[in-house]
Tab-separated table of C-alpha atoms in Angstrom:
chain	number	residue	atom	x	y	z
A	20	UNK	CA	-27.987	-25.852	17.696
A	21	UNK	CA	-28.970	-25.159	14.094
A	22	UNK	CA	-27.574	-27.516	11.465
A	23	UNK	CA	-26.921	-25.666	8.212
A	24	UNK	CA	-27.086	-27.807	5.070
A	25	UNK	CA	-27.171	-27.614	1.282
A	26	UNK	CA	-28.633	-29.809	-1.434
A	27	UNK	CA	-26.440	-31.512	-4.020
A	28	UNK	CA	-27.606	-33.359	-7.101
A	29	UNK	CA	-26.319	-36.910	-7.463
A	30	UNK	CA	-27.221	-39.772	-9.736
A	31	UNK	CA	-30.501	-41.183	-8.542
A	32	UNK	CA	-31.722	-38.096	-6.679
A	33	UNK	CA	-30.888	-35.169	-4.405
A	34	UNK	CA	-28.658	-35.644	-1.381
A	35	UNK	CA	-28.686	-33.272	1.589
A	36	UNK	CA	-25.274	-32.583	3.116
A	37	UNK	CA	-23.959	-30.305	5.836
A	38	UNK	CA	-21.870	-27.246	4.973
A	39	UNK	CA	-18.776	-28.702	6.638
A	40	UNK	CA	-18.878	-31.544	4.088
A	41	UNK	CA	-18.504	-29.175	1.128
A	42	UNK	CA	-15.237	-29.542	-0.777
A	43	UNK	CA	-12.630	-27.095	0.569
A	44	UNK	CA	-11.427	-26.145	-2.912
A	45	UNK	CA	-14.955	-25.107	-3.870
A	46	UNK	CA	-15.272	-23.001	-0.738
A	47	UNK	CA	-11.958	-21.283	-1.438
A	48	UNK	CA	-13.102	-20.521	-4.971
A	49	UNK	CA	-16.280	-18.932	-3.588
A	50	UNK	CA	-14.400	-16.978	-0.929
A	51	UNK	CA	-12.088	-15.510	-3.590
A	52	UNK	CA	-15.029	-13.383	-4.737
A	53	UNK	CA	-15.447	-11.832	-1.263
A	54	UNK	CA	-13.910	-8.581	-0.048
A	55	UNK	CA	-11.747	-8.426	3.059
A	56	UNK	CA	-14.714	-6.897	4.883
A	57	UNK	CA	-16.793	-9.973	4.075
A	58	UNK	CA	-13.987	-12.407	4.876
A	59	UNK	CA	-13.561	-10.872	8.327
A	60	UNK	CA	-17.275	-10.540	9.110
A	61	UNK	CA	-17.637	-13.898	10.860
A	62	UNK	CA	-17.682	-16.617	8.215
A	63	UNK	CA	-14.968	-18.479	10.155
A	64	UNK	CA	-17.561	-19.237	12.837
A	65	UNK	CA	-19.971	-21.052	10.484
A	66	UNK	CA	-18.171	-24.397	10.711
A	67	UNK	CA	-14.717	-25.975	10.701
A	68	UNK	CA	-14.671	-26.328	6.902
A	69	UNK	CA	-15.390	-22.647	6.385
A	70	UNK	CA	-12.733	-21.734	8.933
A	71	UNK	CA	-10.173	-23.896	7.132
A	72	UNK	CA	-11.109	-22.457	3.730
A	73	UNK	CA	-10.915	-18.891	5.066
A	74	UNK	CA	-7.251	-19.507	5.979
A	75	UNK	CA	-6.257	-20.655	2.511
A	76	UNK	CA	-3.076	-18.845	1.324
A	77	UNK	CA	-4.665	-17.929	-2.016
A	78	UNK	CA	-7.067	-15.611	-0.203
A	79	UNK	CA	-4.354	-13.723	1.633
A	80	UNK	CA	-1.561	-12.932	-0.794
A	81	UNK	CA	-2.908	-9.385	-0.858
A	82	UNK	CA	-4.663	-7.582	1.989
A	83	UNK	CA	-6.480	-4.785	0.193
A	84	UNK	CA	-7.864	-2.178	2.590
A	85	UNK	CA	-8.069	0.505	-0.087
A	86	UNK	CA	-11.852	0.662	0.289
A	87	UNK	CA	-11.589	1.797	3.930
A	88	UNK	CA	-11.460	5.525	4.691
A	89	UNK	CA	-11.076	7.289	8.027
A	90	UNK	CA	-13.671	9.643	9.445
A	91	UNK	CA	-11.362	12.572	10.201
A	92	UNK	CA	-11.019	16.328	10.462
A	93	UNK	CA	-7.978	18.492	9.777
A	94	UNK	CA	-6.356	20.171	12.782
A	95	UNK	CA	-3.605	22.841	12.938
A	96	UNK	CA	-1.174	20.829	15.104
A	97	UNK	CA	0.694	17.576	14.521
A	98	UNK	CA	-0.307	15.049	13.319
A	99	UNK	CA	-2.665	17.534	11.582
A	100	UNK	CA	-5.597	15.124	11.560
A	101	UNK	CA	-8.015	13.918	14.226
A	102	UNK	CA	-9.517	10.502	13.492
A	103	UNK	CA	-12.814	9.409	15.008
A	104	UNK	CA	-12.421	6.502	17.422
A	105	UNK	CA	-14.882	4.314	15.524
A	106	UNK	CA	-12.642	4.414	12.420
A	107	UNK	CA	-9.631	3.312	14.474
A	108	UNK	CA	-11.569	0.478	16.111
A	109	UNK	CA	-12.914	-0.780	12.783
A	110	UNK	CA	-9.437	-0.860	11.259
A	111	UNK	CA	-7.967	-2.543	14.355
A	112	UNK	CA	-10.599	-5.300	14.229
A	113	UNK	CA	-10.093	-5.968	10.521
A	114	UNK	CA	-6.314	-5.995	10.859
A	115	UNK	CA	-6.341	-8.425	13.778
A	116	UNK	CA	-8.694	-10.882	12.112
A	117	UNK	CA	-6.963	-10.623	8.746
A	118	UNK	CA	-3.491	-11.186	10.169
A	119	UNK	CA	-4.804	-14.149	12.105
A	120	UNK	CA	-6.512	-15.760	9.131
A	121	UNK	CA	-3.607	-15.090	6.772
A	122	UNK	CA	-1.185	-17.423	8.589
A	123	UNK	CA	1.746	-15.260	7.555
A	124	UNK	CA	0.944	-15.368	3.821
A	125	UNK	CA	0.285	-11.665	3.167
A	126	UNK	CA	2.867	-10.218	0.785
A	127	UNK	CA	1.021	-7.043	-0.296
A	128	UNK	CA	-0.777	-4.567	1.969
A	129	UNK	CA	-2.767	-1.642	0.568
A	130	UNK	CA	-4.222	1.281	2.538
A	131	UNK	CA	-6.517	4.028	1.213
A	132	UNK	CA	-4.958	7.478	0.844
A	133	UNK	CA	-7.537	8.801	3.341
A	134	UNK	CA	-7.095	5.962	5.835
A	135	UNK	CA	-4.993	7.440	8.616
A	136	UNK	CA	-3.281	4.467	10.211
A	137	UNK	CA	-2.224	4.871	13.839
A	138	UNK	CA	1.045	3.779	15.442
A	139	UNK	CA	-0.791	0.926	17.183
A	140	UNK	CA	-2.128	-0.340	13.838
A	141	UNK	CA	1.253	-0.290	12.147
A	142	UNK	CA	3.092	-1.763	15.114
A	143	UNK	CA	0.564	-4.576	15.332
A	144	UNK	CA	0.971	-5.285	11.616
A	145	UNK	CA	4.759	-5.392	11.876
A	146	UNK	CA	5.269	-7.114	15.208
A	147	UNK	CA	5.964	-10.807	15.631
A	148	UNK	CA	3.288	-13.417	15.589
A	149	UNK	CA	3.189	-14.366	19.266
A	150	UNK	CA	0.494	-11.720	19.742
A	151	UNK	CA	-1.338	-12.952	16.666
A	152	UNK	CA	-1.103	-16.491	17.962
A	153	UNK	CA	-2.604	-15.478	21.304
A	154	UNK	CA	-5.418	-13.627	19.562
A	155	UNK	CA	-6.215	-16.719	17.560
A	156	UNK	CA	-6.320	-18.908	20.636
A	157	UNK	CA	-8.246	-16.515	22.876
A	158	UNK	CA	-10.541	-14.732	20.462
A	159	UNK	CA	-11.112	-17.045	17.521
A	160	UNK	CA	-10.766	-20.397	19.359
A	161	UNK	CA	-8.540	-21.963	16.755
A	162	UNK	CA	-7.632	-25.650	16.927
A	163	UNK	CA	-4.074	-26.783	17.519
A	164	UNK	CA	-3.697	-27.541	13.809
A	165	UNK	CA	-4.419	-23.908	12.985
A	166	UNK	CA	-1.628	-22.558	15.168
A	167	UNK	CA	1.429	-24.010	13.476
A	168	UNK	CA	4.883	-22.551	13.349
A	169	UNK	CA	4.046	-20.597	10.173
A	170	UNK	CA	1.984	-18.253	12.370
A	171	UNK	CA	4.830	-17.322	14.662
A	172	UNK	CA	5.740	-14.316	12.623
A	173	UNK	CA	3.895	-11.473	10.967
A	174	UNK	CA	3.298	-11.479	7.196
A	175	UNK	CA	6.473	-10.888	5.236
A	176	UNK	CA	5.464	-7.907	3.178
A	177	UNK	CA	6.927	-7.374	-0.257
A	178	UNK	CA	4.701	-4.468	-1.231
A	179	UNK	CA	3.229	-1.728	0.968
A	180	UNK	CA	0.934	1.085	-0.166
A	181	UNK	CA	0.694	3.679	2.606
A	182	UNK	CA	0.075	7.076	0.994
A	183	UNK	CA	-0.910	8.897	4.216
A	184	UNK	CA	1.030	8.476	7.454
A	185	UNK	CA	0.581	11.620	9.480
A	186	UNK	CA	0.219	9.479	12.605
A	187	UNK	CA	2.900	6.828	11.957
A	188	UNK	CA	5.960	8.605	10.574
A	189	UNK	CA	8.009	7.857	13.703
A	190	UNK	CA	7.059	4.219	14.123
A	191	UNK	CA	7.360	3.537	10.392
A	192	UNK	CA	11.120	3.182	10.706
A	193	UNK	CA	10.695	0.526	13.404
A	194	UNK	CA	8.234	-1.328	11.182
A	195	UNK	CA	10.694	-1.272	8.280
A	196	UNK	CA	13.199	-3.031	10.547
A	197	UNK	CA	10.851	-6.037	10.628
A	198	UNK	CA	9.846	-6.101	6.966
A	199	UNK	CA	13.035	-7.619	5.598
A	200	UNK	CA	11.411	-8.736	2.327
A	201	UNK	CA	9.961	-5.346	1.363
A	202	UNK	CA	10.498	-4.663	-2.340
A	203	UNK	CA	8.006	-1.928	-3.208
A	204	UNK	CA	6.693	1.083	-1.266
A	205	UNK	CA	4.121	3.764	-2.087
A	206	UNK	CA	4.412	6.620	0.373
A	207	UNK	CA	3.823	10.354	0.853
A	208	UNK	CA	6.555	12.947	0.793
A	209	UNK	CA	8.048	13.403	4.275
A	210	UNK	CA	10.335	15.905	5.963
A	211	UNK	CA	12.745	13.417	7.523
A	212	UNK	CA	13.384	11.273	4.464
A	213	UNK	CA	17.016	10.225	5.210
A	214	UNK	CA	16.127	8.149	8.298
A	215	UNK	CA	13.409	6.225	6.481
A	216	UNK	CA	15.407	5.679	3.304
A	217	UNK	CA	18.402	4.555	5.347
A	218	UNK	CA	16.197	2.077	7.243
A	219	UNK	CA	15.007	0.631	3.933
A	220	UNK	CA	18.572	0.346	2.644
A	221	UNK	CA	19.724	-1.347	5.854
A	222	UNK	CA	16.914	-3.867	6.218
A	223	UNK	CA	15.313	-4.453	2.811
A	224	UNK	CA	17.966	-5.991	0.600
A	225	UNK	CA	15.619	-6.602	-2.342
A	226	UNK	CA	13.996	-3.164	-2.355
A	227	UNK	CA	13.604	-1.908	-5.941
A	228	UNK	CA	10.416	0.176	-6.410
A	229	UNK	CA	9.362	3.488	-4.885
A	230	UNK	CA	6.376	5.746	-5.532
A	231	UNK	CA	6.129	9.179	-3.916
A	232	UNK	CA	2.690	10.787	-3.640
A	233	UNK	CA	3.602	14.394	-2.941
A	234	UNK	CA	6.293	17.015	-3.594
A	235	UNK	CA	9.730	15.606	-4.351
A	236	UNK	CA	12.636	17.918	-3.572
A	237	UNK	CA	16.441	17.762	-3.751
A	238	UNK	CA	16.597	16.749	-0.092
A	239	UNK	CA	14.568	13.599	-0.755
A	240	UNK	CA	16.467	12.940	-3.990
A	241	UNK	CA	19.789	13.157	-2.161
A	242	UNK	CA	18.566	10.569	0.347
A	243	UNK	CA	17.790	8.149	-2.479
A	244	UNK	CA	21.157	8.667	-4.134
A	245	UNK	CA	22.984	8.196	-0.827
A	246	UNK	CA	21.140	5.175	0.551
A	247	UNK	CA	19.313	3.558	-2.386
A	248	UNK	CA	21.652	3.983	-5.357
A	249	UNK	CA	20.466	0.660	-6.846
A	250	UNK	CA	16.800	1.697	-7.018
A	251	UNK	CA	15.222	0.339	-10.214
A	252	UNK	CA	11.792	1.997	-10.448
A	253	UNK	CA	10.717	5.469	-9.311
A	254	UNK	CA	7.303	7.049	-9.847
A	255	UNK	CA	6.711	10.723	-9.074
A	256	UNK	CA	3.507	11.131	-11.089
A	257	UNK	CA	1.195	14.033	-10.261
A	258	UNK	CA	3.789	15.614	-7.947
A	259	UNK	CA	5.655	18.879	-7.730
A	260	UNK	CA	9.155	18.390	-9.127
A	261	UNK	CA	11.982	20.853	-9.647
A	262	UNK	CA	13.982	20.646	-12.863
A	263	UNK	CA	17.309	20.625	-10.992
A	264	UNK	CA	16.065	17.711	-8.877
A	265	UNK	CA	15.067	15.763	-11.985
A	266	UNK	CA	18.502	16.275	-13.507
A	267	UNK	CA	20.129	15.247	-10.220
A	268	UNK	CA	18.148	11.977	-10.244
A	269	UNK	CA	19.028	11.223	-13.862
A	270	UNK	CA	22.716	11.909	-13.225
A	271	UNK	CA	23.114	10.003	-9.977
A	272	UNK	CA	20.636	7.104	-9.822
A	273	UNK	CA	22.649	5.121	-12.326
A	274	UNK	CA	20.794	1.851	-11.797
A	275	UNK	CA	17.393	3.417	-12.397
A	276	UNK	CA	15.492	1.515	-15.077
A	277	UNK	CA	12.051	3.170	-15.036
A	278	UNK	CA	11.185	6.785	-14.161
A	279	UNK	CA	7.621	8.098	-14.247
A	280	UNK	CA	7.100	11.875	-14.135
A	281	UNK	CA	3.729	11.846	-15.906
A	282	UNK	CA	1.498	14.832	-15.041
A	283	UNK	CA	4.160	16.346	-12.781
A	284	UNK	CA	4.279	20.057	-12.077
A	285	UNK	CA	7.843	20.663	-13.269
A	286	UNK	CA	9.333	23.901	-11.955
A	287	UNK	CA	12.504	25.676	-13.056
A	288	UNK	CA	14.147	28.054	-10.587
A	289	UNK	CA	16.220	30.701	-12.377
A	290	UNK	CA	18.809	32.884	-10.608
A	291	UNK	CA	17.196	35.398	-8.213
A	292	UNK	CA	15.330	37.634	-8.248
A	293	UNK	CA	13.488	35.990	-11.153
A	294	UNK	CA	10.530	33.838	-10.011
A	295	UNK	CA	10.171	30.143	-10.722
A	296	UNK	CA	8.313	29.110	-13.847
A	297	UNK	CA	6.448	26.029	-15.018
A	298	UNK	CA	8.320	23.915	-17.561
A	299	UNK	CA	5.892	22.819	-20.272
A	300	UNK	CA	8.333	20.930	-22.489
A	301	UNK	CA	11.388	18.833	-21.665
A	302	UNK	CA	14.585	20.169	-23.170
A	303	UNK	CA	17.268	18.278	-25.053
A	304	UNK	CA	19.522	17.954	-22.004
A	305	UNK	CA	16.902	16.076	-19.966
A	306	UNK	CA	15.886	13.866	-22.882
A	307	UNK	CA	19.509	12.887	-23.527
A	308	UNK	CA	20.106	12.027	-19.888
A	309	UNK	CA	16.881	9.997	-19.786
A	310	UNK	CA	17.714	8.080	-22.961
A	311	UNK	CA	19.646	5.475	-20.961
A	312	UNK	CA	16.444	4.468	-19.117
A	313	UNK	CA	14.407	1.521	-20.329
A	314	UNK	CA	11.249	3.582	-19.730
A	315	UNK	CA	10.932	7.328	-19.241
A	316	UNK	CA	7.225	8.057	-18.788
A	317	UNK	CA	6.111	11.651	-19.260
A	318	UNK	CA	3.007	13.702	-19.972
A	319	UNK	CA	3.052	17.495	-19.926
A	320	UNK	CA	0.252	18.283	-22.371
A	321	UNK	CA	-1.901	21.311	-21.715
A	322	UNK	CA	-4.896	19.324	-22.942
A	323	UNK	CA	-4.324	16.482	-20.441
A	324	UNK	CA	-6.914	16.506	-17.643
A	325	UNK	CA	-4.478	15.032	-15.089
A	326	UNK	CA	-1.789	17.598	-15.946
A	327	UNK	CA	-4.361	20.349	-15.516
A	328	UNK	CA	-5.397	18.961	-12.126
A	329	UNK	CA	-1.803	18.788	-10.882
A	330	UNK	CA	-1.253	22.406	-11.843
A	331	UNK	CA	-4.522	23.509	-10.253
A	332	UNK	CA	-3.563	21.704	-7.025
A	333	UNK	CA	-0.045	23.194	-7.195
A	334	UNK	CA	1.638	19.791	-7.186
A	335	UNK	CA	-0.090	18.497	-4.049
A	336	UNK	CA	-3.007	16.459	-5.368
A	337	UNK	CA	-6.311	16.683	-3.533
A	338	UNK	CA	-7.453	13.240	-4.574
A	339	UNK	CA	-10.715	13.474	-2.625
A	340	UNK	CA	-11.998	15.961	-5.219
A	341	UNK	CA	-11.720	13.523	-8.102
A	342	UNK	CA	-13.065	10.191	-9.279
A	343	UNK	CA	-13.098	7.401	-6.736
A	344	UNK	CA	-10.040	5.206	-7.103
A	345	UNK	CA	-8.190	7.648	-9.373
A	346	UNK	CA	-5.308	7.839	-6.882
A	347	UNK	CA	-4.606	4.127	-7.493
A	348	UNK	CA	-3.566	4.623	-11.095
A	349	UNK	CA	0.014	4.623	-12.306
A	350	UNK	CA	1.609	4.403	-15.735
A	351	UNK	CA	4.039	1.879	-14.214
A	352	UNK	CA	1.939	-1.281	-14.181
A	353	UNK	CA	3.637	-2.811	-11.147
A	354	UNK	CA	2.763	0.271	-9.055
A	355	UNK	CA	-0.896	0.556	-10.057
A	356	UNK	CA	-3.575	-0.998	-7.816
């Protein structure tokens, strides 16, 4: 068996020591510079010290998978995407190892907007830790000290960024039932919004922030008013938004503190048969209603590149056409990645 070692300078000369003798705090500091792909690539098998350092809570507050994208093609039937099996297997492996190493300390989980998570992935992330515990024992050969009671449940998420869920819309509600501590969610627009919003209201008592990446209609707005009337922060940036829906939100979400409609495609629907038209300037009525908010973030300038892109994409942003990582931005700092 190979014995890996490193050289350390001490008074009187150089001393050769084995990697497992390196200070754990130093290892953790080094590991903080690694990506999740590097952390899950096998460093836990180097030695016991590296395995212990790789489980440090500081490394696992956030599980950022926003660099992973699915290899997929669009299809005409639900779920409207077909994902190559290799992409699913890669994500499954990273999720299993990450959830095992994290020891229940993950509070934020970020997925790429083009990473199409499957029901199995989401269920595994949300389910209880007895499966994780078995994986650790069988697959990673953890010691008894590494399988304490803190691993008997899945990470208690406070923030989830899941902007594409064509394949998980049904199981998402079941996952919400297990994420009692969820406070912030970034999600796409969905058809059956009441069931999801009701699940959040029922299970997530501290929920306060929501970002919608997609068209936001009166149906979705009504769900928020009915089930999440105490919502504090709402971001609809770069989305299609109807003027009547905006007014409805301002009138009825009385606890709302921050509203972001920057770069939105704001549409006014006049009485028929007149067609809808783009609103290019907020009127006095909207500004007065929004004056009670602590922050009302807007941008509707014709010279703004992002406003132009939203209009060109008709309120349904095709993020793949633009700069890498642009989809992560938000004028609300707590919602940006």
